[in-house]
Coordinates of C-alpha atoms in Angstrom, one line a residue:
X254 CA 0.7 11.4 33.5
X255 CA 0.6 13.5 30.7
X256 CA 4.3 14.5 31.0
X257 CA 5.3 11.0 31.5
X258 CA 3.4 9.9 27.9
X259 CA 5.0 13.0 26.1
X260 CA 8.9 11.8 26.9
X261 CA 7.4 7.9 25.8
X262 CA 6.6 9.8 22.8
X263 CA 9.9 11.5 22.6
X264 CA 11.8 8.7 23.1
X265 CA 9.9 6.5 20.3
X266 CA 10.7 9.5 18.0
X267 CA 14.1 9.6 18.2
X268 CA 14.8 6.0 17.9
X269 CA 12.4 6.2 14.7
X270 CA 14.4 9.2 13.9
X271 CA 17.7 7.3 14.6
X272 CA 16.5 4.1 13.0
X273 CA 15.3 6.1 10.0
X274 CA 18.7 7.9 8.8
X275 CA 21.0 5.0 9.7
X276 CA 18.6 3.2 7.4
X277 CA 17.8 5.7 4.7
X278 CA 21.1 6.7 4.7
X279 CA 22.6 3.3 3.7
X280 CA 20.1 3.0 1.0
X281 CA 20.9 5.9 -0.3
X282 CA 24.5 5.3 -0.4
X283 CA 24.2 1.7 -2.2
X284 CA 21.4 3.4 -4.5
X285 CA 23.4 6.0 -6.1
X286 CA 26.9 4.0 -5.8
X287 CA 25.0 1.0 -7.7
X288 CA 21.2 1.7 -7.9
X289 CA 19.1 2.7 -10.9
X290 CA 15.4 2.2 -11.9
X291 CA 16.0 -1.8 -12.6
X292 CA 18.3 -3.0 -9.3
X293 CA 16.3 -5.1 -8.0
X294 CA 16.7 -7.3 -10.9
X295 CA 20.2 -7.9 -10.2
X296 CA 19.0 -10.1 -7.7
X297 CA 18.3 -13.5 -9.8
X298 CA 15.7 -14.8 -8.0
X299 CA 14.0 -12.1 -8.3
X300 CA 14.4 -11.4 -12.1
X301 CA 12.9 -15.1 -12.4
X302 CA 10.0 -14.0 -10.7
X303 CA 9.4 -10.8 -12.7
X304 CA 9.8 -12.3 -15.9
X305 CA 7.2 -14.7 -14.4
X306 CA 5.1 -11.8 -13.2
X307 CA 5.1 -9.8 -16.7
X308 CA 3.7 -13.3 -18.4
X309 CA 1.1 -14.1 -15.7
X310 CA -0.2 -10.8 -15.6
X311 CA -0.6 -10.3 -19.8
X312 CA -2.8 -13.7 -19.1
X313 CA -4.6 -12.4 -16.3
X314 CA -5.5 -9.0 -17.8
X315 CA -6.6 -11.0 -21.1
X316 CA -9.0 -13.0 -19.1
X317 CA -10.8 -10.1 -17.2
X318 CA -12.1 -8.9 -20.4
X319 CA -12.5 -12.7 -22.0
X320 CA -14.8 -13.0 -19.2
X321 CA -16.7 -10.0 -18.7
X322 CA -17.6 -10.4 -22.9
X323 CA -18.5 -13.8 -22.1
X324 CA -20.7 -12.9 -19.0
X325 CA -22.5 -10.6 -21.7
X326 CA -22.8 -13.5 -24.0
X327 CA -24.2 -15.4 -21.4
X328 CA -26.6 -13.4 -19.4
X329 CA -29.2 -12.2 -22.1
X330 CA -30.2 -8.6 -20.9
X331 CA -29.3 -8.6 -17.6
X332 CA -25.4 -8.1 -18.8
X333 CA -24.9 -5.3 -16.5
X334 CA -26.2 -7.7 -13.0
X335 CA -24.3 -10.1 -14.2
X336 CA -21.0 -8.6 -13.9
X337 CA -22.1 -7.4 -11.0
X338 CA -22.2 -10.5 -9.5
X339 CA -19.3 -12.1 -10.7
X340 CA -17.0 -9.7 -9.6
X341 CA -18.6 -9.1 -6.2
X342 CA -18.4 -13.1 -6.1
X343 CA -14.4 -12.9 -7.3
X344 CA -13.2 -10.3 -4.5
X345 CA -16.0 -11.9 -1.9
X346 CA -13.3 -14.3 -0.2
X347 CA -10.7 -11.5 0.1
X348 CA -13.5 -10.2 2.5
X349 CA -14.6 -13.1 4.4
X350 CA -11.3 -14.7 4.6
X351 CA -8.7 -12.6 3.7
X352 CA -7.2 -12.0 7.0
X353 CA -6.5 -16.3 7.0
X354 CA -4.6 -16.0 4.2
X355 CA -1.7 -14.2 6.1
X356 CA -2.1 -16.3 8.7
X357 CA -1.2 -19.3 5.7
X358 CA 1.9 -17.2 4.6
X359 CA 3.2 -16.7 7.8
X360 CA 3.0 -21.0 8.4
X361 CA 4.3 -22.1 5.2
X362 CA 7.2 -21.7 3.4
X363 CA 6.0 -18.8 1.0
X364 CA 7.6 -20.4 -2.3
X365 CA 6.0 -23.9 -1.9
X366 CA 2.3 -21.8 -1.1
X367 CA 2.6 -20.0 -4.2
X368 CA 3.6 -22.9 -6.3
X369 CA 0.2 -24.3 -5.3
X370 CA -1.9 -21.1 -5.6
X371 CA -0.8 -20.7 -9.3
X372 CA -1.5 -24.4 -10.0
X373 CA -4.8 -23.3 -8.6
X374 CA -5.2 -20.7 -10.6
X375 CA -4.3 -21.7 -13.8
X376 CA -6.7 -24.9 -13.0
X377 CA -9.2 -22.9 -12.9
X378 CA -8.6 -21.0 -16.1
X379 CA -8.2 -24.3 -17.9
X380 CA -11.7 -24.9 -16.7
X381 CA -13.5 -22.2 -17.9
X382 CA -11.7 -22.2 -21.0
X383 CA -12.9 -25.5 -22.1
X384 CA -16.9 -25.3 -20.9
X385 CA -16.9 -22.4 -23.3
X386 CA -14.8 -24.1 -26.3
X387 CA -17.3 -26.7 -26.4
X388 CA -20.4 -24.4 -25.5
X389 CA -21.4 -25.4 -22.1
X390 CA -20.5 -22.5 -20.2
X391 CA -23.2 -20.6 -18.8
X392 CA -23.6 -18.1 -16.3
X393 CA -23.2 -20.0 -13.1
X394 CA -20.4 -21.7 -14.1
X395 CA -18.5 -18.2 -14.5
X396 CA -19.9 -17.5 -10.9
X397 CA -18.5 -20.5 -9.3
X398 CA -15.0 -20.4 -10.7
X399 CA -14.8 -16.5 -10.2
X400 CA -15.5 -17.6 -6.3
X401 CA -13.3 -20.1 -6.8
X402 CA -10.6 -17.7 -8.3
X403 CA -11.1 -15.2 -5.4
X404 CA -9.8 -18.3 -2.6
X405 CA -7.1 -18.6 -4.4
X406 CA -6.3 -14.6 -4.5
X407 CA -6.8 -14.8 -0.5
X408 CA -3.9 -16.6 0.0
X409 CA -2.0 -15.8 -2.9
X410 CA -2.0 -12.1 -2.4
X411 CA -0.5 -11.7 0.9
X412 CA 2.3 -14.6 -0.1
X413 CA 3.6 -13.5 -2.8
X414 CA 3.4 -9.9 -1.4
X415 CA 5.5 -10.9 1.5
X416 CA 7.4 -13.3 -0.7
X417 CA 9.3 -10.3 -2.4
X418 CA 11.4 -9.0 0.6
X419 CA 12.7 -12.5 0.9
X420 CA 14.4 -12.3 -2.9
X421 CA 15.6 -8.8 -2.6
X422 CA 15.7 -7.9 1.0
X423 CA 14.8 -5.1 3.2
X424 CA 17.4 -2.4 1.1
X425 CA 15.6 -3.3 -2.5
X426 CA 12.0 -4.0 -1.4
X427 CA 10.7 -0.3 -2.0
X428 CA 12.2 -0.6 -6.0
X429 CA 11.0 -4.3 -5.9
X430 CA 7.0 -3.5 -5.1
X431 CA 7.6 -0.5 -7.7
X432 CA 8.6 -2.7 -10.3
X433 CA 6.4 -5.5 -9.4
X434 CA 3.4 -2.4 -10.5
X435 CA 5.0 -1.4 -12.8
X436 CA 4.6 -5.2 -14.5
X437 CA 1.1 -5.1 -13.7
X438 CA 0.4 -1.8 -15.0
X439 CA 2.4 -2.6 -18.2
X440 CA 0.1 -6.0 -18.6
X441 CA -3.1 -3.8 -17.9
X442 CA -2.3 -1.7 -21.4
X443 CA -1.1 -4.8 -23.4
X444 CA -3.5 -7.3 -21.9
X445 CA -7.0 -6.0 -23.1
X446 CA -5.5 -5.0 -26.6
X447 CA -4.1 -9.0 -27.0
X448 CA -7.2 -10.2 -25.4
X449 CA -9.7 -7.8 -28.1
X450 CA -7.7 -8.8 -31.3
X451 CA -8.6 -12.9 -29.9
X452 CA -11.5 -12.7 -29.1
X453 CA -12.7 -11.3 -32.4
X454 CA -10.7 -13.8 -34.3
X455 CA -11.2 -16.8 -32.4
X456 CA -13.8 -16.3 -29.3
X457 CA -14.1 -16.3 -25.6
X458 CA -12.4 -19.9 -24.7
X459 CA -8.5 -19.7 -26.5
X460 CA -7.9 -16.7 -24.0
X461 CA -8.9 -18.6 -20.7
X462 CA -6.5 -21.2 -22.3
X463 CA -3.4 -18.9 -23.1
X464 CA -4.1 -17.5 -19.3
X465 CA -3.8 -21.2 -18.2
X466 CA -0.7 -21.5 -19.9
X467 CA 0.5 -18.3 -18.6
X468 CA 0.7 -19.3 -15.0
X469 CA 3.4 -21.8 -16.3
X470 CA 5.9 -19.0 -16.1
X471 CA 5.8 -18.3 -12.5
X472 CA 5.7 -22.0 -12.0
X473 CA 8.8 -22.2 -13.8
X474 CA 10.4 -19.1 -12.6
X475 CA 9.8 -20.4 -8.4
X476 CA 10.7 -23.8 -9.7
X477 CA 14.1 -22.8 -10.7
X478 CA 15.2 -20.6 -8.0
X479 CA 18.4 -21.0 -5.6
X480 CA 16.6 -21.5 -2.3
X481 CA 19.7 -21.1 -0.5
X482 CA 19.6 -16.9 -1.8
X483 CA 16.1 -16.4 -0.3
X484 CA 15.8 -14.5 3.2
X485 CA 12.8 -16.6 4.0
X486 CA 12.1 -16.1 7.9
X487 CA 11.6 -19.1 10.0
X488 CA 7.7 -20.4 9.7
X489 CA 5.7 -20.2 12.6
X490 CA 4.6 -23.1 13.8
X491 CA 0.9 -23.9 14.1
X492 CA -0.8 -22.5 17.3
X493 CA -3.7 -21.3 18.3
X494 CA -5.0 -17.8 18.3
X495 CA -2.3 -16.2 15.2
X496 CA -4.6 -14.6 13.4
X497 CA -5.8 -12.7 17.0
X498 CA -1.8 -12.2 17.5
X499 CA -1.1 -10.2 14.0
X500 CA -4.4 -8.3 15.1
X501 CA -3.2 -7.2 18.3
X502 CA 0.9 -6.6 17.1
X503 CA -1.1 -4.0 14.2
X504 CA -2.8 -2.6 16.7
X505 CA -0.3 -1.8 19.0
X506 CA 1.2 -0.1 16.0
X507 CA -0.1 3.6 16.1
X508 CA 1.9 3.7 12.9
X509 CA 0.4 0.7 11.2
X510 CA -3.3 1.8 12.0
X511 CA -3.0 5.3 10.5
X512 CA -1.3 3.9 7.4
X513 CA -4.5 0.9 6.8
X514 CA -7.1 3.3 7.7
X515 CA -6.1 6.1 5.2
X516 CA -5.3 3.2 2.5
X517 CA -8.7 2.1 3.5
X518 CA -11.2 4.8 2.9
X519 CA -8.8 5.8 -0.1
X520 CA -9.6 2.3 -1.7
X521 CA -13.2 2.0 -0.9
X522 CA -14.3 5.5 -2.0
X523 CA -11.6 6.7 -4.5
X524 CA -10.3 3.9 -6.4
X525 CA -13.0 2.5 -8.7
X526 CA -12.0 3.9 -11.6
X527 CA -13.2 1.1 -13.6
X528 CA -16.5 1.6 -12.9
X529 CA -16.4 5.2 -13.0
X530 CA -14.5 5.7 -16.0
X531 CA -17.2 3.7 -17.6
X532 CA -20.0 5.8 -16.3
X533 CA -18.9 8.7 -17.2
X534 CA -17.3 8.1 -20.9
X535 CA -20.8 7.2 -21.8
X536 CA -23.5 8.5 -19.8
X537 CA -21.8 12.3 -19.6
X538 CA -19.6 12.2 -22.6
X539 CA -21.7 10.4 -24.5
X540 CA -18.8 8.1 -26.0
X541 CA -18.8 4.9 -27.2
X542 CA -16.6 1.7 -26.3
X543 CA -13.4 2.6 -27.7
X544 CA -13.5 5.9 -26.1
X545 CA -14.0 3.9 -22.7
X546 CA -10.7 2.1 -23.8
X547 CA -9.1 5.1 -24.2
X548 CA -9.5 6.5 -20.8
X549 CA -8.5 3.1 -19.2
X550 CA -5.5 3.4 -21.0
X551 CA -4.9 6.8 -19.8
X552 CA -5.0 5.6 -16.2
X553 CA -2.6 3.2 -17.2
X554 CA -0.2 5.0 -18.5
X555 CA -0.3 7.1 -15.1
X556 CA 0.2 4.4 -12.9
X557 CA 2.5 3.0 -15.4
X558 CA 4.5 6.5 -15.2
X559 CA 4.1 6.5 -11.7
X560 CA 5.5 3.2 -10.6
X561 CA 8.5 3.6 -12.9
X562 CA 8.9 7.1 -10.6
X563 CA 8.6 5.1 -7.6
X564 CA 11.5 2.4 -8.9
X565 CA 13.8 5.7 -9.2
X566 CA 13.8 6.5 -5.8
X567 CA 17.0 5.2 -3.8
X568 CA 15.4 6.2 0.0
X569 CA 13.1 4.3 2.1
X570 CA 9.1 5.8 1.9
X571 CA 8.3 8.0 4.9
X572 CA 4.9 8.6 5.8
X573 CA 5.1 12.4 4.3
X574 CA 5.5 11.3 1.0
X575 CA 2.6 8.6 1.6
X576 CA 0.5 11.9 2.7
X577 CA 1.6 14.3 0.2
X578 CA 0.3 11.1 -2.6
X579 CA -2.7 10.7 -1.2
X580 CA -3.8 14.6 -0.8
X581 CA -2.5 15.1 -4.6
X582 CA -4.3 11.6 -5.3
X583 CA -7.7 13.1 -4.2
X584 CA -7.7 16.7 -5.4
X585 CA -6.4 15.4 -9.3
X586 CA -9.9 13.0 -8.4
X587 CA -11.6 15.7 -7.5
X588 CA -10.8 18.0 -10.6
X589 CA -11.0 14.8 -13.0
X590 CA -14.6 14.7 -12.1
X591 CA -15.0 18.5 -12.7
X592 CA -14.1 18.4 -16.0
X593 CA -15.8 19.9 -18.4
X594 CA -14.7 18.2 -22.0
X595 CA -13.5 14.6 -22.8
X596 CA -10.4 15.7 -23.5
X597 CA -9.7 17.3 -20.7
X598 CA -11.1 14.5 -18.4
X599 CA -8.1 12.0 -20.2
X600 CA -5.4 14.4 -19.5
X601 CA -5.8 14.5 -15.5
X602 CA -6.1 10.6 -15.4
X603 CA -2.5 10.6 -16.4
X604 CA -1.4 12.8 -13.3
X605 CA -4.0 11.2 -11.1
X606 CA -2.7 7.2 -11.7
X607 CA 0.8 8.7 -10.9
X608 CA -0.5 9.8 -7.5
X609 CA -2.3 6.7 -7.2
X610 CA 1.1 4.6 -7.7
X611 CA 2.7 6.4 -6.0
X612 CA 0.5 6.3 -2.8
X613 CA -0.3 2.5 -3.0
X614 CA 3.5 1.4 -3.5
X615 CA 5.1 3.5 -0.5
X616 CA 1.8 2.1 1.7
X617 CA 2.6 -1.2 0.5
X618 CA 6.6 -0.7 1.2
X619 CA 6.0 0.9 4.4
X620 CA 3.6 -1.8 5.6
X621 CA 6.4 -4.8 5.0
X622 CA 9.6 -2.7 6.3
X623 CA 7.9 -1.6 9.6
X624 CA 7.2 -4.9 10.9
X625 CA 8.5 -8.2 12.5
X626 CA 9.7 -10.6 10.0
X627 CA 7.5 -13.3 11.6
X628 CA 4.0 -11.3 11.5
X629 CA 4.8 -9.8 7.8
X630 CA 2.5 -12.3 6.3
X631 CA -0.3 -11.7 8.6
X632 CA -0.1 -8.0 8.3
X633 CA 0.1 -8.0 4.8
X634 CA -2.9 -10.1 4.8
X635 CA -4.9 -6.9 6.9
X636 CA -3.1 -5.3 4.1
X637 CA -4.5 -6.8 1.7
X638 CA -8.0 -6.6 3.0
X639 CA -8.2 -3.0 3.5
X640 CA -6.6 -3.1 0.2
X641 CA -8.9 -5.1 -2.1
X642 CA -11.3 -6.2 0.7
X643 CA -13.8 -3.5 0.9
X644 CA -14.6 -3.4 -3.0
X645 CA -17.4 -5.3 -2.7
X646 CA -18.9 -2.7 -0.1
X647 CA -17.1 0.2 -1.6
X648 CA -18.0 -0.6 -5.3
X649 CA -22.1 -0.8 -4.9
X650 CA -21.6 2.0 -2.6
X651 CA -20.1 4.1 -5.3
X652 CA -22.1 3.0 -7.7
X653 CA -25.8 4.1 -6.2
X654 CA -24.1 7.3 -5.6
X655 CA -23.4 7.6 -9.8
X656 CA -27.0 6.2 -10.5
X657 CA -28.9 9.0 -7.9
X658 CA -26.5 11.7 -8.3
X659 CA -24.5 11.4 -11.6
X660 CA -21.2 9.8 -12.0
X661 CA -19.4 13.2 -11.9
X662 CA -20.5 13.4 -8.2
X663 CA -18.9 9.6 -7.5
X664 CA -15.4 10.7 -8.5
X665 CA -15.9 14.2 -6.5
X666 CA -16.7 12.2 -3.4
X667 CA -14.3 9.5 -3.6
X668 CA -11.9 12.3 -4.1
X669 CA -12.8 14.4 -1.5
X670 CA -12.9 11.5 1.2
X671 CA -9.6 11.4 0.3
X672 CA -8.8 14.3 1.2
X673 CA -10.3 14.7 4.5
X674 CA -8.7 11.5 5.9
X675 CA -5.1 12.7 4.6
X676 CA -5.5 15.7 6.5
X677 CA -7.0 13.8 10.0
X678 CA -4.1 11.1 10.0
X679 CA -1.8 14.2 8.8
X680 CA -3.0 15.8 12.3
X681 CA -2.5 12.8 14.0
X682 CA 0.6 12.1 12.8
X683 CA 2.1 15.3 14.0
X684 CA 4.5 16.0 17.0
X685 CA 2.2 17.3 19.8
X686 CA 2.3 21.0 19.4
X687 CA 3.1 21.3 15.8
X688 CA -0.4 22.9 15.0
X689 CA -0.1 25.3 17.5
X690 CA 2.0 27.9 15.8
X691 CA -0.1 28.2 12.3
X692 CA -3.4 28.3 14.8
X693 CA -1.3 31.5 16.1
X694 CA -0.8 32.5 13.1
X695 CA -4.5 32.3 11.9
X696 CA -5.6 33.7 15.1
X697 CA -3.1 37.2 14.9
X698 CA -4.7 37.4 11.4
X699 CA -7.9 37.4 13.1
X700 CA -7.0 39.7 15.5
X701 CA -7.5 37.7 18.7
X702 CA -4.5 37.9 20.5
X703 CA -2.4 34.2 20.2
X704 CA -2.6 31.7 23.1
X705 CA 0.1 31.5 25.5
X706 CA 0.9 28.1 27.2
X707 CA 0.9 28.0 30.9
X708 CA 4.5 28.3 32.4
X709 CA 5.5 31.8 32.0
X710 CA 4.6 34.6 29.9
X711 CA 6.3 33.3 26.5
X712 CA 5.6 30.1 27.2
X713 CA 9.1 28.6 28.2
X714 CA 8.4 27.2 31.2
X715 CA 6.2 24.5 30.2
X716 CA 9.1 24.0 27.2
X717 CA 11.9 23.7 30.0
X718 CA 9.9 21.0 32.1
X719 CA 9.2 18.9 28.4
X720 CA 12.8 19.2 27.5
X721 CA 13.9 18.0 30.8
X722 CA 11.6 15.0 31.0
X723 CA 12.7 14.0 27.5
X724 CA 16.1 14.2 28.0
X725 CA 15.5 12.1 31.0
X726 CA 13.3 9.4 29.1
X727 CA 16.6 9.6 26.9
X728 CA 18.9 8.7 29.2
X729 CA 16.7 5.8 30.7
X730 CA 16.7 4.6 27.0
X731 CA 20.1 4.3 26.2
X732 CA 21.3 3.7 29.5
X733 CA 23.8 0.5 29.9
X734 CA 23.5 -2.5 32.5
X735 CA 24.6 -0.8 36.3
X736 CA 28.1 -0.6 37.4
X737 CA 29.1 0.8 33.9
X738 CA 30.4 4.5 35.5
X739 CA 32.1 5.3 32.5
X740 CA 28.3 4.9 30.4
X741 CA 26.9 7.1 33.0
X742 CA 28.8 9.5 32.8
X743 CA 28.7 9.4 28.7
X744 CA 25.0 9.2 29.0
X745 CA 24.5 11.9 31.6
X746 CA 26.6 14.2 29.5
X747 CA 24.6 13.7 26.4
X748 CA 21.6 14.2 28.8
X749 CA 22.7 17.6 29.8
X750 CA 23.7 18.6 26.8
X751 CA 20.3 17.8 25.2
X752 CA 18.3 19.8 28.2
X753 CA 20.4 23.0 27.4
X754 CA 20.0 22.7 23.3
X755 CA 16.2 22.3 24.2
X756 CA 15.7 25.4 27.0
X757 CA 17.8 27.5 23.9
X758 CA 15.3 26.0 21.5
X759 CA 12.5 26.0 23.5
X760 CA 10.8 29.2 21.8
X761 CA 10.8 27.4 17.9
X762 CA 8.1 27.2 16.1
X763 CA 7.8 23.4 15.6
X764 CA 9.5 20.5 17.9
X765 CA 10.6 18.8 14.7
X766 CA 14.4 20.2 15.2
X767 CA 14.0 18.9 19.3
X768 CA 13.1 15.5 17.6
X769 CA 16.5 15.6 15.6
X770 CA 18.5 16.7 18.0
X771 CA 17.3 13.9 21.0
X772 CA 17.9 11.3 17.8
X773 CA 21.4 12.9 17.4
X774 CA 21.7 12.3 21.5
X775 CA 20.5 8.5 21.9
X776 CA 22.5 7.4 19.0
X777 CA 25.8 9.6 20.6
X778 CA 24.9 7.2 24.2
X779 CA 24.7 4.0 21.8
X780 CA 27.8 4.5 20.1
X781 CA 30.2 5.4 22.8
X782 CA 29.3 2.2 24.8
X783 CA 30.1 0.7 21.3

């Protein structure tokens, strides 16, 4: 049984493998004959969108702070429960109902569904804007509409998310998503700044009105789009039990889970920076609001830096680099939080939002180019959730830990979470047997003497018997319908060929060149039937 699940294994590697180059490989190409850091936006649907984007965001960053000053305003000494509240209130939806929402993009067409989220949206805005022109907000008011505000984000997120490989298509959506952060990261430094100089000049309510306006330009941009250049996929019609289909087609993805559960406890415990910055500019630096500013700009300048990074690369994100972020991500954490001076502390926010961009835009690409065009909105929607979902449980959660043991400890933990569950899904995501040489290794240091698998004294029986039942799996993989000789005997000659480059192999270190070389073999049976 085992045998028989280690040649499946082989065989999904190796078309991955094969799938994987043929892919990167034309990406590559058409990124350095024509790429760069913009070339997505040679796509014009998609520059409409982005100029869109870059608007709508300014306006939504200017209307996080308009409304956290007017909560203040509003809530009379009890400032700090307040904004509690309404932002547990604005991400609550994505938590109760988030997964629906992918279930909506997956139904509709994604360009009418975001035309009416952003009419929603803006609504919304235009709302809150006027009860506190004319002085009638008060507190609940804010509650209510930042519920209201979340429902929307539940089915806008995983839309417009899924809406982007549809402008640019599969070969552009990693530079796409990189760009599309890099927008947002750019609005989160000019945003607040706008936002500040306003609402000293003029109050709370003109912002939530130029944010109302600012949905206008994604209106616009969708409005005037060629619908006959989108690679929309065909909606799925209405039936019962989708949202239990997307469930069960992620998990029968072993790939899929390991990405969502490391994005998951990487989001809840390590990404609450704007809590945590807070905490610790004034309760261990002692600094005052500007300072605060300061280090939020910081951390936008790294995320900044580091989607612009992202944009550069021409290649399709493979799950090492998505390790490699996240384990950089959570030791920079760790030693942010171990700083001893202010100074200091800004300085490794810069590296650690470029190892945060960098992680969360190859999850995010990897998520929408492993799966079926017809379940991308659903699993972006369990994206989505694990994404932004568990703030309101991660958020408190973080925050008792700063009140009873410091905010220094928060970010040390949130770090250090991170990089435990890099390392686990790093071991899980490793050919059987890769370990087992380093163990070796660690065990001669030791002195014990090094395990030797069953099958002969060095080991290369039990190597033999794999690389034969892999190079059979092989064969059954690419073989052709019956009657074709000539495939047969193409196909039984690759086989043979692979069995004697494994028994000559079988003593490496790692299996990662017998991965290559069965990739090498099913695509040599696929293209000679060709």
């Amino acid at each position: 049984m085992e045998g028989g699940l280690d040649a499946e294994l082989a065989v999904e590697k190796a078309e991955e493998i094969a799938a994987a180059e043929e892919t990167g490989g034309a990406v590559a190409e058409e990124g350095g004959a024509s790429g760069g850091m913009f070339r997505s936006l040679r796509t014009r649907n998609y520059r409409l969108f982005a100029a869109g984007q870059v608007v709508s965001n300014t306006g939504t960053w200017m209307q996080r702070v308009a409304q956290d000053w007017l909560v203040l305003e509003l809530a009379h000494g009890s400032g700090g429960t307040a904004l509690g509240i309404t932002t547990g209130l604005q991400f609550l939806p994505l938590l109760l109902f988030g997964l629906w929402g992918g279930v909506v993009a997956d139904r509709y067409p994604k360009r009418r569904v975001l035309m009416i989220t952003q009419v929603a949206m803006g609504v919304l805005a235009l709302m809150l804007g006027l009860l506190a022109i004319t002085g009638a907000a008060q507190v609940w008011h804010v509650y209510v509409l930042a519920f209201g505000l979340g429902l929307a984000t539940v089915v806008d997120n995983p839309t417009r998310q899924s809406f982007v490989v549809e402008m640019v298509g599969k070969r552009d959506l990693p530079n796409a998503i990189a760009l599309n952060s890099a927008t947002f990261n750019g609005a989160r430094l000019l945003g607040p700044a706008v936002a500040g100089v306003l609402i000293a000049a003029i109050g709370t309510g003109p912002v939530f009105l130029v944010n109302a306006a600012s949905f206008g330009a994604v209106l616009l941009g969708l409005y005037a789009m060629r619908e006959s250049e989108l690679n929309g996929a065909e909606p799925v019609k209405r039936a019962k039990g989708q949202l239990r289909e997307g469930l069960r087609y992620v998990r029968g993805r072993r790939d899929l889970v390991m990405v969502l559960v490391l994005v998951g406890f990487v989001a809840t415990f390590g990404m609450n920076f704007q809590m945590t910055t807070a905490l610790v500019a004034r309760e261990v630096f002692h600094t005052g609001a500007s300072s605060f500013g300061l280090a939020s700009s910081m951390l936008a300048v790294g995320a900044l830096t580091g989607a612009l990074l992202a944009a550069r690369r021409a290649t399709r994100p493979r799950l090492r680099l998505l390790l490699v972020a996240a384990l950089m991500f959570g030791v920079l954490e760790v030693a942010t939080g171990l700083m001893p001076v202010y100074w200091a502390f800004l300085v490794l926010l810069v590296p650690t939002g470029i190892a945060l961009m960098t992680f969360t835009t190859a999850a995010n690409a990897t998520m929408q180019l492993g799966v079926a065009p017809e379940m991308r909105g659903r699993v972006m929607g369990l994206y989505m959730f694990v994404f932004l979902g568990t703030n309101p449980v991660g958020a408190p959660l973080v925050g008792w830990m700063a009140e009873q043991f410091g905010p220094r400890l928060s970010i040390v933990v949130g770090g250090l979470v991170a990089v435990l569950v890099t390392l686990a899904v790093g071991l899980l995501a490793a050919p059987r047997g890769a370990a087992a040489p380093v163990l070796d290794r660690l065990r001669r240091r030791d002195g014990t003497p090094a395990a030797r698998p069953a099958g002969g004294p060095d080991g290369s029986g039990q190597a033999r018997a794999e690389a034969r039942s892999e190079a059979r799996s092989e064969a059954r993989a690419g073989a052709a319908p019956k009657g074709d000789a000539r495939h047969a005997a193409r196909a039984g000659a690759a086989t043979n060929e692979l069995a004697a480059d494994a028994e000559r192999h079988a003593g490496e270190p790692s299996p990662a060149a017998l991965w290559r070389r069965a990739g090498r073999a099913v695509r040599r049976c696929a293209f000679s039937t060709a």
